[in-house]
CSV table of C-alpha atoms and ligand atoms in Angstrom, one decimal:
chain,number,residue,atom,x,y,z
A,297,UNK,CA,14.3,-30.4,-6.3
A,298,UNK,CA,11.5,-28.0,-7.7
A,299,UNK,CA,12.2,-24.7,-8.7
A,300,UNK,CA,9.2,-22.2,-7.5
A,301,UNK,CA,7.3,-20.9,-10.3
A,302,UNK,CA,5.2,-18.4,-10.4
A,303,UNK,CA,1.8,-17.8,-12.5
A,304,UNK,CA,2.2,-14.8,-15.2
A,305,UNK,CA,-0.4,-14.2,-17.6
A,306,UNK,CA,0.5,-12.5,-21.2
A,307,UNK,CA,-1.0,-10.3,-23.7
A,308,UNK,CA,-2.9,-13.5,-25.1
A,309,UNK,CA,-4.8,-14.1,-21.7
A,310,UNK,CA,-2.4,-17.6,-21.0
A,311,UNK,CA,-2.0,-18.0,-17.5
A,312,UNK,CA,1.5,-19.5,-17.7
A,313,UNK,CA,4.0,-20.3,-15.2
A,314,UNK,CA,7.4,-19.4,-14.7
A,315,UNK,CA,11.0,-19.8,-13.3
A,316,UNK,CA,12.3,-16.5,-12.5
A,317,UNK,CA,14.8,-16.6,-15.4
A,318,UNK,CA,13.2,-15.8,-18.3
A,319,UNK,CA,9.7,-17.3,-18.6
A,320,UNK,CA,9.6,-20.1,-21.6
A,321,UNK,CA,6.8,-18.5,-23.2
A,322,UNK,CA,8.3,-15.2,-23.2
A,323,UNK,CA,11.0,-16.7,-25.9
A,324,UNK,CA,8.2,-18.0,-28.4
A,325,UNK,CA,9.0,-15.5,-31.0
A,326,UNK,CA,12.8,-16.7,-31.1
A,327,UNK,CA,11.4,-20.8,-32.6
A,328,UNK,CA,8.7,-18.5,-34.5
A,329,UNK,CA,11.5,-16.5,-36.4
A,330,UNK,CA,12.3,-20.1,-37.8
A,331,UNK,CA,9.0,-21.4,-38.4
A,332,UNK,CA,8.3,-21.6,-42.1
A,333,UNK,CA,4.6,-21.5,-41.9
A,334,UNK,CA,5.2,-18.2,-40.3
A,335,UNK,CA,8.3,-17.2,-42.2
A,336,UNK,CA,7.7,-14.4,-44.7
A,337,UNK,CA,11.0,-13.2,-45.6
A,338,UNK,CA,14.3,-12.5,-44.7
A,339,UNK,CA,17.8,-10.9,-45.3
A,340,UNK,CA,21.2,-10.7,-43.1
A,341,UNK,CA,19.8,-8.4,-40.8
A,342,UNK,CA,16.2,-9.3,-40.0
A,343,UNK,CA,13.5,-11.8,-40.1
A,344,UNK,CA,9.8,-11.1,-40.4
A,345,UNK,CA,7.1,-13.6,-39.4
A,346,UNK,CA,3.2,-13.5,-39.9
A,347,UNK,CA,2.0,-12.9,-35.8
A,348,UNK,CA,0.5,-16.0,-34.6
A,349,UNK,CA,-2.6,-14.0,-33.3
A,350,UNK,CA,-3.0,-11.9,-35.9
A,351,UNK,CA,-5.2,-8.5,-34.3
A,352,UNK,CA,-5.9,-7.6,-38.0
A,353,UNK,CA,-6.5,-8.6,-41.5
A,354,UNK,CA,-2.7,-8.5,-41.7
A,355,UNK,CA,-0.4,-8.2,-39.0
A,356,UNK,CA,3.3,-8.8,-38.8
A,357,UNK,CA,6.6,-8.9,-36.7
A,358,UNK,CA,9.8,-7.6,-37.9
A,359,UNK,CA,12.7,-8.7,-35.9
A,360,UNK,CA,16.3,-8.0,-35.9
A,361,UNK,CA,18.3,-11.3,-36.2
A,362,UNK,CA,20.9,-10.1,-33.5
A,363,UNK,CA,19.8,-10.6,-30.3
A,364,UNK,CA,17.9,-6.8,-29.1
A,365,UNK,CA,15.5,-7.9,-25.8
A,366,UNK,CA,13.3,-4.9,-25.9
A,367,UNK,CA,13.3,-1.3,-26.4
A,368,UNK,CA,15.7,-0.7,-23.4
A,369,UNK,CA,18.4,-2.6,-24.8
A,370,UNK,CA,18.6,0.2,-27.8
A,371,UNK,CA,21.5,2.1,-28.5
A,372,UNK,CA,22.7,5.2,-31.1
A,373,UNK,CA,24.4,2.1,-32.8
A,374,UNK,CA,20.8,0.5,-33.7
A,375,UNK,CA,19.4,3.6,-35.5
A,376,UNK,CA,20.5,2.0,-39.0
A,377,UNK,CA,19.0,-1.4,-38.3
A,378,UNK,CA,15.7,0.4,-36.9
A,379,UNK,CA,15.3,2.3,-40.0
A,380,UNK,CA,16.0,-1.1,-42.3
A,381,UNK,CA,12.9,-2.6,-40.1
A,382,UNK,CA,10.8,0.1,-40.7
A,383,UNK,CA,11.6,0.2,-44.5
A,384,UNK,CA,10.9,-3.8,-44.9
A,385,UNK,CA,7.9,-3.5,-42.2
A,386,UNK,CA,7.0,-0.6,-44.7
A,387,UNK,CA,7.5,-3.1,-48.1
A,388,UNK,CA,5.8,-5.8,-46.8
A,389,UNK,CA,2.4,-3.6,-45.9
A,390,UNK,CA,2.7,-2.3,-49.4
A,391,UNK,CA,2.9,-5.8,-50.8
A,392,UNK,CA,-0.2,-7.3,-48.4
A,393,UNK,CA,-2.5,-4.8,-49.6
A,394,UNK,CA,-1.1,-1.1,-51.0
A,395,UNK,CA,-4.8,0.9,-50.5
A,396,UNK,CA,-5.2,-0.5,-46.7
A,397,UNK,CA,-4.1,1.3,-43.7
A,398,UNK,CA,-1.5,0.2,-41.8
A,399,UNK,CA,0.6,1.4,-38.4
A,400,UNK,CA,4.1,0.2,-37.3
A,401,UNK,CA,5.1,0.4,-33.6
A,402,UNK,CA,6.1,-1.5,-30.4
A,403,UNK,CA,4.5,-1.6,-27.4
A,404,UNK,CA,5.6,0.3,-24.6
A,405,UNK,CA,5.6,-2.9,-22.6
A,406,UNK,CA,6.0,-5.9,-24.8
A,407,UNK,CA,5.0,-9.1,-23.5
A,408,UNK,CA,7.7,-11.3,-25.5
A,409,UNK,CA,11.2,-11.2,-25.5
A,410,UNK,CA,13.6,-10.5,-28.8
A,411,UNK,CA,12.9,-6.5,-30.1
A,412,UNK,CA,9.9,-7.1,-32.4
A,413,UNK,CA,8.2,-4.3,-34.8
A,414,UNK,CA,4.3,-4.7,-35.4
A,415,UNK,CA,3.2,-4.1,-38.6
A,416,UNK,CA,-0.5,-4.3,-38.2
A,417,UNK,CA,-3.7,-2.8,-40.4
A,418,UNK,CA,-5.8,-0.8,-39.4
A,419,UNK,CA,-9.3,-3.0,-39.4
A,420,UNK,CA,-8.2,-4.7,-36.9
A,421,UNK,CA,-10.6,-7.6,-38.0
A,422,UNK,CA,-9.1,-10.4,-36.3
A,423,UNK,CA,-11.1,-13.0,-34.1
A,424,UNK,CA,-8.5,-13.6,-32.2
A,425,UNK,CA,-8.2,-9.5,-30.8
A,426,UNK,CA,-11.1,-10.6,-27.9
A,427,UNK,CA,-10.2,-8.1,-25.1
A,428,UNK,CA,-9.5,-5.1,-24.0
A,429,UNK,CA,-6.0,-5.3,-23.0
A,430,UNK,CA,-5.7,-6.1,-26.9
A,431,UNK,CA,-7.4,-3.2,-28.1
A,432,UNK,CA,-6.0,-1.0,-25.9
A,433,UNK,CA,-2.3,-2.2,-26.5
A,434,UNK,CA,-2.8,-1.2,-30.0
A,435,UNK,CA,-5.1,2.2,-29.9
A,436,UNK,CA,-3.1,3.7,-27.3
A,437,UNK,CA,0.1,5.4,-25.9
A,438,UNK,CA,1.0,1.6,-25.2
A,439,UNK,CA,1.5,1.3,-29.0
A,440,UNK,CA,4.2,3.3,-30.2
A,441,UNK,CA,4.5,4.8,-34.0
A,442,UNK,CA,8.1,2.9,-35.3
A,443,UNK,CA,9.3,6.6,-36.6
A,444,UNK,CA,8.9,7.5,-32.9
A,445,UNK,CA,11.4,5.5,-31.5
A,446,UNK,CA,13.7,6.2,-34.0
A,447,UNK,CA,13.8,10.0,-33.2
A,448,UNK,CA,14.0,9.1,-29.6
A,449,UNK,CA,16.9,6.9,-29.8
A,450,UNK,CA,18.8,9.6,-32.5
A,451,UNK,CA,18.3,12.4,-30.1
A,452,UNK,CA,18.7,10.8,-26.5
A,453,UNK,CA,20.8,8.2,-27.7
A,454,UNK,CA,18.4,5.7,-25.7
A,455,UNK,CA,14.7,4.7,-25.6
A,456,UNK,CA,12.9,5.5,-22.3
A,457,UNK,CA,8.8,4.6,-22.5
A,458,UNK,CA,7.1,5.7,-19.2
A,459,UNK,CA,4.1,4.1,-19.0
A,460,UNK,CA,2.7,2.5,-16.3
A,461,UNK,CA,2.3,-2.3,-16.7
A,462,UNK,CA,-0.2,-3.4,-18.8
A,463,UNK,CA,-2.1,-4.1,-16.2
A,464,UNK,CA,-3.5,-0.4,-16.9
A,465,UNK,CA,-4.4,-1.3,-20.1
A,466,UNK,CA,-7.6,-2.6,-18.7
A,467,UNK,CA,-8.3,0.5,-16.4
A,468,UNK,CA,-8.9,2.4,-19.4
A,469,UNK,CA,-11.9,3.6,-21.7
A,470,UNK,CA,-12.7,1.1,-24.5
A,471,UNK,CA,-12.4,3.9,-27.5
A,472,UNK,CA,-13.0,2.9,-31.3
A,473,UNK,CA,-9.3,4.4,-32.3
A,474,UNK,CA,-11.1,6.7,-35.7
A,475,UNK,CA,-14.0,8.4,-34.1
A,476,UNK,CA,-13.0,7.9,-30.4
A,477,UNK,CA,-16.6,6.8,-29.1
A,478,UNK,CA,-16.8,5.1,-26.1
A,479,UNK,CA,-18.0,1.4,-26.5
A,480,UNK,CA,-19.1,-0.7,-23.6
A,481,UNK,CA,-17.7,-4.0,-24.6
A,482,UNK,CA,-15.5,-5.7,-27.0
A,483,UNK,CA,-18.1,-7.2,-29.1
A,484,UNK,CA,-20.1,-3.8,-29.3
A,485,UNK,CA,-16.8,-2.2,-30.7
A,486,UNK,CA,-16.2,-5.0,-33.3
A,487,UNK,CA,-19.5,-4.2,-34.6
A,488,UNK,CA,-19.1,-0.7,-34.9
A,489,UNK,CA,-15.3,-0.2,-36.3
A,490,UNK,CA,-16.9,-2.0,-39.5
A,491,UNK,CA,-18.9,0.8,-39.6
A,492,UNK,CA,-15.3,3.1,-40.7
A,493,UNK,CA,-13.3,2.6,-44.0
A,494,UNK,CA,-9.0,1.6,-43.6
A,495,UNK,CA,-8.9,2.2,-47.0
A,496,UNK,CA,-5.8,5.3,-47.2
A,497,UNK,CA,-7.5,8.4,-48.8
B,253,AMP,P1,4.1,-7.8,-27.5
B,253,AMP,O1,3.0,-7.4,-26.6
B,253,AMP,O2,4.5,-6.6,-28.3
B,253,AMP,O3,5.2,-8.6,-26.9
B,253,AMP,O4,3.4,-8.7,-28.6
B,253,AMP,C1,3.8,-10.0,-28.9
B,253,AMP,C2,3.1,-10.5,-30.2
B,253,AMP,O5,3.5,-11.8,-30.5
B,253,AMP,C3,1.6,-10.6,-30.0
B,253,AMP,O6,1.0,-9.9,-31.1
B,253,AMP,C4,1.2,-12.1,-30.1
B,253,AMP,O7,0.1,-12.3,-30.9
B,253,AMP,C5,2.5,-12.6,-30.8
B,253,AMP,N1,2.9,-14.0,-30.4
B,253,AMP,C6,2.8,-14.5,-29.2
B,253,AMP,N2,3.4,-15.8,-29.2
B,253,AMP,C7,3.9,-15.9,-30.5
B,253,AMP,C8,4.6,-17.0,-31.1
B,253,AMP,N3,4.9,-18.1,-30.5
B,253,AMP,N4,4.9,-16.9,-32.5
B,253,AMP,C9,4.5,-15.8,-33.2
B,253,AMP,N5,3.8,-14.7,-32.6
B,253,AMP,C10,3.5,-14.8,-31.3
B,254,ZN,ZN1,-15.8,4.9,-34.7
């Protein structure tokens, strides 16, 4: 007998079906922890990979080898491991290229399962970022600064992100995320955010 699946599509523009488990794709990042071509370091506590679409020069996950779903799943017992992925997320920035800017966050609404922490630069110089639903996951509310959360989770104890699906993301304004103009389409915006330097001052 066939199980009715349904057609999801995620962050990458897949249109991919599903069982109403969890959807197969959605567990990619668990086989990519493993993967040595993607496999940039690890200790007894995490795992960080090189993001398969990368959305910038550089652009990483850090993940927590204990199994942590998403943001929701957090509790007041995490804050310690939270602040080691920032640290190492942190390090491996540093050692990828000290003078560039870089942000770590998660989105608000991830698309894959397994807690992951995105350590991305700044020129997001990438030709596989090729829509707006990318660019806004990463220059907006939907991507959430890493020291954030961890204030959030020491205060309340838990992480609550009220935003709206990510089906929004494409509602709103395409803004180049240093000056905030307005562009009219992707490949307008790529041409004008090499116009700004990522270098830190
Ligand atoms: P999020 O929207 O926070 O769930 O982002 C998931 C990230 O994982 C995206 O930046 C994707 O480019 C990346 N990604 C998707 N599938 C894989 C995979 N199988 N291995 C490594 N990275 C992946
Ligand atoms: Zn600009």
């Amino acid at each position: 007998m066939t199980s009715k699946r349904k057609l999801e599509e995620n962050l990458d523009g897949n249109k991919v079906s599903s069982k109403k488990s969890v959807p197969f794709w959605k567990t990619g990042l668990l086989s990519s922890m493993h993967d040595p071509e993607l496999q940039v370091y690890k200790d007894d506590k995490l795992i960080i990979i090189k993001d398969k679409y990368p959305k910038a020069k550089y652009h990483f996950l850090v993940m927590p080898k204990e199994n942590i779903p998403n943001l929701k799943s957090l509790k007041k017992e995490n804050i310690d491991l939270l602040k080691h992925m920032h640290e190492k997320g942190k390090e491996m920035a540093e050692k990828s290229d000290a003078d560039l800017k870089f942000r770590l966050g998660y989105h608000a609404v991830p698309s894959m399962s397994q807690l992951h922490l995105h350590v991305i630069s700044q020129d997001f110089d990438s030709p596989c970022l090729k829509n707006k639903k990318h660019w806004n996951s990463f220059t907006t509310e939907y991507f959430v600064d890493s020291e954030e959360i961890i204030k959030e989770l020491e205060k309340n104890g838990k992480v609550v992100k009220d935003v709206a699906s990510s089906q929004e993301l494409l509602k709103k304004d395409l803004r180049c995320h240093v000056c905030k103009k307005e562009m009219k389409t992707i490949p307008a915006l790529k041409t004008h955010i090499k116009e700004h330097s990522y270098k830190k001052s």
